[in-house]
Amino acid sequence: MREACDLVVIGAGPGGLAAACRAAEAGLDVLVLDAQPEPGGQVWRGEARKGTNRLARRWLSRFAASGARFRPGARVVAAPEPGLLLVEEGPSSLAVRYGRLVLATGARERFLPFPGWTLPGVLGVSGLQVLVKDGLPIRDRRVVLAGTGPLLLAAAATIHAHGGEVLLVAEQAPAARHWGFALQLWRYPDKLIQGAVLSAGLAGVRTATESWVLEARGERRLESVRMSVGGREEELACDYLGAAWGLVPNLELARLFGCEVSRGAVVVDDRMETRVPRIHAVGELLGIGGVDQALVTGEMAGLAASEQPVPDALVSAWRRVRVFAEALARHDAPRPELRRLATPQTLLCRCEDVPLSALEGCRDLREARLYARLGMGSCQGRTCGAAAEALFGWAAEDVRPPCLPARIGSLRLPPETPPTPKRAS
Amino acid sequence: MSAFDCIIVGGGIVGAALADVLCAEGLSVALVEARSIGAGTTACGMGHLVAMDDNAPELALTAWSVALWRELRDDLPMAVEYDACGTLWLATDEEELAAIAAKVASYRGAGVRAEVLDAAALREAEPALTPDLVGALRVPDDAVVYPPRAALHFARRAQQRGARLMPGCPVAELRPDGVVLENGEVLAAGHVVLAAGVASPRLCPDLPISPRKGHLLITQRGAPVVRHQLVELGYLKSAHGSDGASVAFNAQPRVTGQLLLGSSRQPGVGSAQVEPAILERMLKRAADFLPGLDALRALRVWTGLRPATPDGLPLLGRHPGKPWLWLACGHEGLGITTATGSAQLVADQLLGRASAIDARPYAPSRFEVLHA
Ligand SMILES: Cc1cc2nc3c(=O)[nH]c(=O)nc-3n(C[C@H](O)[C@H](O)[C@H](O)COP(=O)(O)OP(=O)(O)OC[C@H]3O[C@@H](n4cnc5c(N)ncnc54)[C@H](O)[C@@H]3O)c2cc1C
Ligand SMILES: Cc1cc2nc3c(=O)[nH]c(=O)nc-3n(C[C@H](O)[C@H](O)[C@H](O)COP(=O)(O)OP(=O)(O)OC[C@H]3O[C@@H](n4cnc5c(N)ncnc54)[C@H](O)[C@@H]3O)c2cc1C
């Protein structure tokens, strides 16, 4: 199958939706691709059906009215040449020709290895939250959460609201850094409201700063966790552990396109254009900044892609969200103790069963890959790459196609040249 | 200034295998590698240990080298993934089938076991292949390894025997009495061996070595698709594009259950990026042989640069114009296979003793340009 459009947007989270709305409203033929079955991305997952979040409702209906086309379940797997994407949709393959592109691929959780982290019952913090939102039975189940920042509290609030018994919310940041961050939130009105709502939702739940998981224990699945809580060890029997420390951007596609990446984020100008002409990047790709940043940068990219001026108000909003994002990055930075949790037997790469001890003598990610098969499996280092970077400071390697495992058929070039875009942009 | 009997420049499989052999002879050796052991072309190759009979010297070197690998097999760590899967050379028409008889004779003449499979036996041996094939030549003693770990194994064994491994040390200059590193450090040695693969001409510009790029694709782990290394017999005559690029069906079972798929050849191309048009030609060719190919899940596509010489044979021996310099480079698409034999040949010459096979066809002196 083939498609052509003026602008293609990869990712239908807030960043991609805002870009698509702005560009489609200006008359561009916009195509939005997302691997998920519905628009909304990570933060507005399920909102297309439930519609409880006001902001989500507003953007999702604006998107529906914008004229932009949406292809759910569409995984972008390769970008063989400028202006062409190869996409896998269930059993079929799709080639998309485009004039411009917006990358809005969001972020994933940062996992750090600790003994027992691969036991069933141990999940990410937001990952557990997503499962609960999607219907995982959690009522009266005992849950421990270990992580950092606002997403930790958001997950705790969701699980608590669904009847889960949250035994402990362990925030890794030192108390001073944590409260300093919380006190700064007054400068960001939307965030302050969220914070207040969150704390209200967490009444009666035990939270502790300077706390983290030491070990997950259990025979076949999780039975208990050993925690370090404010300098003291504690063992808690539980059914679920959510453990992850902040987010890292999904940079694979950006890297595949050759976009410049600096300090873990895609480099853009004030039109959200990357160093590769006609390719824009928005949202978490610019450094973790949450919904507000995704919406602001998405709008800016959509305006720029349709050659409209970017209003000053958006530019100053962009500056504000950057300040927040930088404060968030300082707050969420994993403390040194978290890099020392794994024992020699602890798996670092769960796809290829690579324990920490197998990396002895390796000097960089390439050696770890070649000698110990780190990141050679199905996820191609999505999880262990970020962990290795946090543990050893190893820089990421070049991305090779496909950017997600794909049927060989999906990597085949379309037989004839598809029609050129209806309107060049 | 430290002094070694021998400095080997380049820690690919060729340099590492040579270090191993020289240390076993009691020489003091430094293996000086710009980046990481086995991370150059060695990390990009397929690791097919294959007896090839395009010409007599090639057959002599590959057959002997495959036999040397087989002698090593019991000492190889699991991670080297030595797998004696054998090769099937696939015939697509009667003409290719007829050529098999001559090949059987030439293999057997070199002491390599070989047998003919008719269409029915081929179907039974490899049910995933298209039923249109008319037969195959089976070479049961060919094998497969995982090249970077094989190189690391040789290097570590050399290290245990006293070699100094120096990864992360690019050499800037070769001298009659040693080498100069990029950081200015000088290492002295009685002998200097250049084993820098496709980068060798950067240190010795007159070498007739040029890159020949290849593409590979690996699938996700799963049930094995094929059992032998499969190569089309027509690889030599397979269509050349206007750009001189050619593709041929080449499929390898990994012990992990993955399928490794090759291959393409682009003479003179030295860029690393994946070229979609070449990949497409390679996949199209592969799908002709494996009808179920498109449904397999691809994990990764990459490229590698073969160090090619004009006659396809490696340079093993003294540089005729710079007699102080030893060459062990230019192994094109067979360096994993011939690393074992090459190491022996160079070591024999360095130590001034006779070899098991005639070393003259690989002598660098065969190239006029090197005599200046
Ligand atoms: C598991 C998880 C849960 C989160 N929950 C919350 C929350 O409850 N509240 C909150 O404020 N923030 C949450 N966040 C933070 C979230 O990153 C931001 O709030 C916001 O969603 C970022 O918007 P975005 O548009 O940059 O990316 P996202 O919303 O992450 O959207 C990116 C989209 O791109 C798609 N995509 C990625 N790669 C491809 C590809 N190759 N092909 C096709 N599609 C692709 C993904 O399917 C995804 O839908 C969560 C993050 C994660 C990782
Ligand atoms: C796609 C493909 C498939 C292949 N399949 C097979 C196969 O199935 N079977 C087979 O037998 N062969 C195969 N080959 C060929 C094989 O990979 C090569 O012949 C072999 O790896 C060459 O080894 P080498 O040690 O000479 O070179 P390399 O592995 O490239 O080693 C040279 C080393 O020298 C180092 N170096 C370079 N410059 C300097 C310097 N200035 N100072 C210090 N160090 C330096 C490099 O970093 C490198 O590590 C294949 C090759 C390709 C590309």
Tab-separated table of N, CA and C and ligand atoms in Angstrom, chain B residues 9-15 32-36 40-42 44-48 169-171 195-197 199 203 214 216 304-307 331-337, ligand 2:
chain	number	residue	atom	x	y	z
B	9	VAL	N	50.118	-4.414	13.680
B	9	VAL	CA	49.263	-3.233	13.595
B	9	VAL	C	47.909	-3.675	13.065
B	10	GLY	N	46.892	-3.624	13.924
B	10	GLY	CA	45.545	-4.043	13.531
B	10	GLY	C	45.115	-5.285	14.278
B	11	GLY	N	44.079	-5.142	15.106
B	11	GLY	CA	43.581	-6.266	15.906
B	11	GLY	C	42.290	-6.827	15.355
B	12	GLY	N	42.207	-6.991	14.039
B	12	GLY	CA	41.098	-7.752	13.453
B	12	GLY	C	41.403	-9.226	13.597
B	13	ILE	N	40.618	-10.052	12.930
B	13	ILE	CA	40.822	-11.489	13.113
B	13	ILE	C	42.186	-11.905	12.580
B	14	VAL	N	42.674	-11.227	11.540
B	14	VAL	CA	43.961	-11.613	10.957
B	14	VAL	C	45.103	-11.293	11.923
B	15	GLY	N	45.115	-10.065	12.440
B	15	GLY	CA	46.165	-9.677	13.386
B	15	GLY	C	46.107	-10.493	14.665
B	32	VAL	N	48.577	-3.937	18.357
B	32	VAL	CA	48.214	-2.525	18.494
B	32	VAL	C	46.978	-2.251	17.641
B	33	GLU	N	45.896	-1.897	18.294
B	33	GLU	CA	44.598	-1.773	17.612
B	33	GLU	C	44.034	-0.368	17.827
B	34	ALA	N	43.603	0.261	16.737
B	34	ALA	CA	43.115	1.636	16.823
B	34	ALA	C	41.891	1.762	17.731
B	35	ARG	N	40.954	0.832	17.584
B	35	ARG	CA	39.726	0.923	18.386
B	35	ARG	C	39.607	-0.277	19.318
B	36	SER	N	38.879	-1.316	18.889
B	36	SER	CA	38.659	-2.483	19.735
B	36	SER	C	38.993	-3.741	18.945
B	40	GLY	N	36.467	-4.111	13.613
B	40	GLY	CA	36.490	-3.560	12.256
B	40	GLY	C	35.666	-4.432	11.314
B	41	THR	N	36.196	-4.705	10.135
B	41	THR	CA	35.476	-5.549	9.172
B	41	THR	C	35.128	-6.899	9.795
B	42	THR	N	35.984	-7.352	10.695
B	42	THR	CA	35.745	-8.636	11.352
B	42	THR	C	34.377	-8.679	12.032
B	44	CYS	N	31.784	-7.213	11.034
B	44	CYS	CA	30.714	-7.054	10.040
B	44	CYS	C	30.528	-8.294	9.186
B	45	GLY	N	31.472	-9.209	9.220
B	45	GLY	CA	31.433	-10.343	8.299
B	45	GLY	C	30.471	-11.429	8.744
B	46	MET	N	30.263	-12.405	7.856
B	46	MET	CA	29.312	-13.478	8.139
B	46	MET	C	29.914	-14.597	8.966
B	47	GLY	N	31.199	-14.757	8.917
B	47	GLY	CA	31.807	-15.833	9.696
B	47	GLY	C	31.616	-17.220	9.108
B	48	HIS	N	31.455	-17.280	7.801
B	48	HIS	CA	31.372	-18.569	7.117
B	48	HIS	C	32.789	-19.079	6.869
B	169	CYS	N	44.650	2.327	20.486
B	169	CYS	CA	45.955	2.921	20.166
B	169	CYS	C	46.181	3.004	18.660
B	170	PRO	N	45.651	4.015	17.982
B	170	PRO	CA	45.885	4.122	16.545
B	170	PRO	C	47.353	4.382	16.226
B	171	VAL	N	47.837	3.664	15.234
B	171	VAL	CA	49.218	3.840	14.785
B	171	VAL	C	49.237	4.947	13.727
B	195	ALA	N	48.482	-5.346	9.560
B	195	ALA	CA	47.280	-6.191	9.448
B	195	ALA	C	46.054	-5.313	9.701
B	196	ALA	N	46.046	-4.153	9.056
B	196	ALA	CA	44.999	-3.165	9.342
B	196	ALA	C	43.840	-3.253	8.354
B	197	GLY	N	43.676	-4.406	7.720
B	197	GLY	CA	42.519	-4.623	6.858
B	197	GLY	C	42.365	-3.548	5.803
B	199	ALA	N	41.990	-0.521	6.075
B	199	ALA	CA	42.684	0.741	6.369
B	199	ALA	C	44.188	0.649	6.116
B	203	LEU	N	48.380	3.543	6.013
B	203	LEU	CA	49.709	3.516	6.620
B	203	LEU	C	50.783	3.159	5.599
B	214	GLY	N	29.741	-4.592	1.525
B	214	GLY	CA	28.709	-5.626	1.559
B	214	GLY	C	27.613	-5.272	2.546
B	216	LEU	N	24.429	-6.841	5.030
B	216	LEU	CA	23.896	-8.036	5.683
B	216	LEU	C	22.631	-7.674	6.455
B	304	GLY	N	29.595	-3.753	5.722
B	304	GLY	CA	30.997	-3.932	6.070
B	304	GLY	C	31.837	-3.716	4.824
B	305	LEU	N	33.121	-3.420	5.044
B	305	LEU	CA	34.008	-3.145	3.918
B	305	LEU	C	35.051	-4.251	3.807
B	306	ARG	N	34.963	-5.018	2.736
B	306	ARG	CA	35.964	-6.072	2.526
B	306	ARG	C	37.241	-5.435	1.974
B	307	PRO	N	38.399	-5.867	2.483
B	307	PRO	CA	39.660	-5.338	1.956
B	307	PRO	C	40.057	-6.115	0.692
B	331	HIS	N	42.320	-9.471	2.663
B	331	HIS	CA	41.659	-10.778	2.680
B	331	HIS	C	40.277	-10.776	2.055
B	332	GLU	N	39.864	-9.668	1.485
B	332	GLU	CA	38.572	-9.548	0.813
B	332	GLU	C	37.464	-10.218	1.612
B	333	GLY	N	36.677	-11.083	0.952
B	333	GLY	CA	35.511	-11.680	1.611
B	333	GLY	C	35.781	-13.018	2.250
B	334	LEU	N	37.064	-13.323	2.529
B	334	LEU	CA	37.400	-14.642	3.068
B	334	LEU	C	38.314	-14.583	4.293
B	335	GLY	N	38.450	-13.395	4.882
B	335	GLY	CA	39.438	-13.239	5.948
B	335	GLY	C	39.123	-13.971	7.238
B	336	ILE	N	37.843	-14.237	7.490
B	336	ILE	CA	37.528	-15.004	8.699
B	336	ILE	C	38.041	-16.432	8.474
B	337	THR	N	37.698	-16.978	7.324
B	337	THR	CA	38.169	-18.320	6.980
B	337	THR	C	39.690	-18.389	7.011
C	2	LIG	C1	29.507	-8.323	4.434
C	2	LIG	C2	30.724	-9.164	4.642
C	2	LIG	C3	30.589	-10.543	4.753
C	2	LIG	C4	31.715	-11.325	4.950
C	2	LIG	N1	31.552	-12.673	5.119
C	2	LIG	C5	32.645	-13.449	5.322
C	2	LIG	C6	32.499	-14.850	5.508
C	2	LIG	O1	31.384	-15.369	5.546
C	2	LIG	N2	33.618	-15.599	5.664
C	2	LIG	C7	34.857	-15.042	5.656
C	2	LIG	O2	35.826	-15.781	5.775
C	2	LIG	N3	35.028	-13.708	5.508
C	2	LIG	C8	33.946	-12.909	5.347
C	2	LIG	N4	34.106	-11.567	5.179
C	2	LIG	C9	35.455	-11.017	5.098
C	2	LIG	C10	36.082	-10.813	6.451
C	2	LIG	O3	35.190	-10.172	7.322
C	2	LIG	C11	37.358	-9.977	6.307
C	2	LIG	O4	38.162	-10.506	5.287
C	2	LIG	C12	38.168	-9.999	7.583
C	2	LIG	O5	37.375	-9.564	8.679
C	2	LIG	C13	39.393	-9.144	7.482
C	2	LIG	O6	40.019	-9.136	8.732
C	2	LIG	P1	41.224	-8.142	9.041
C	2	LIG	O7	41.728	-8.518	10.377
C	2	LIG	O8	42.136	-8.126	7.897
C	2	LIG	O9	40.533	-6.723	9.032
C	2	LIG	P2	39.739	-5.938	10.177
C	2	LIG	O10	38.817	-6.792	10.914
C	2	LIG	O11	39.173	-4.736	9.533
C	2	LIG	O12	40.896	-5.548	11.166
C	2	LIG	C14	41.777	-4.508	10.929
C	2	LIG	C15	41.952	-3.756	12.211
C	2	LIG	O13	42.947	-2.793	12.047
C	2	LIG	C16	42.616	-1.686	12.813
C	2	LIG	N5	43.348	-0.508	12.319
C	2	LIG	C17	43.113	0.187	11.200
C	2	LIG	N6	43.976	1.218	11.107
C	2	LIG	C18	44.768	1.157	12.195
C	2	LIG	C19	45.848	1.963	12.675
C	2	LIG	N7	46.264	3.030	12.013
C	2	LIG	N8	46.429	1.619	13.846
C	2	LIG	C20	46.001	0.525	14.541
C	2	LIG	N9	44.987	-0.254	14.129
C	2	LIG	C21	44.377	0.056	12.966
C	2	LIG	C22	41.132	-1.568	12.633
C	2	LIG	O14	40.536	-0.820	13.688
C	2	LIG	C23	40.704	-3.019	12.612
C	2	LIG	O15	40.271	-3.477	13.874
C	2	LIG	C24	32.999	-10.742	5.009
C	2	LIG	C25	33.117	-9.367	4.912
C	2	LIG	C26	31.999	-8.585	4.723
C	2	LIG	C27	32.156	-7.104	4.667
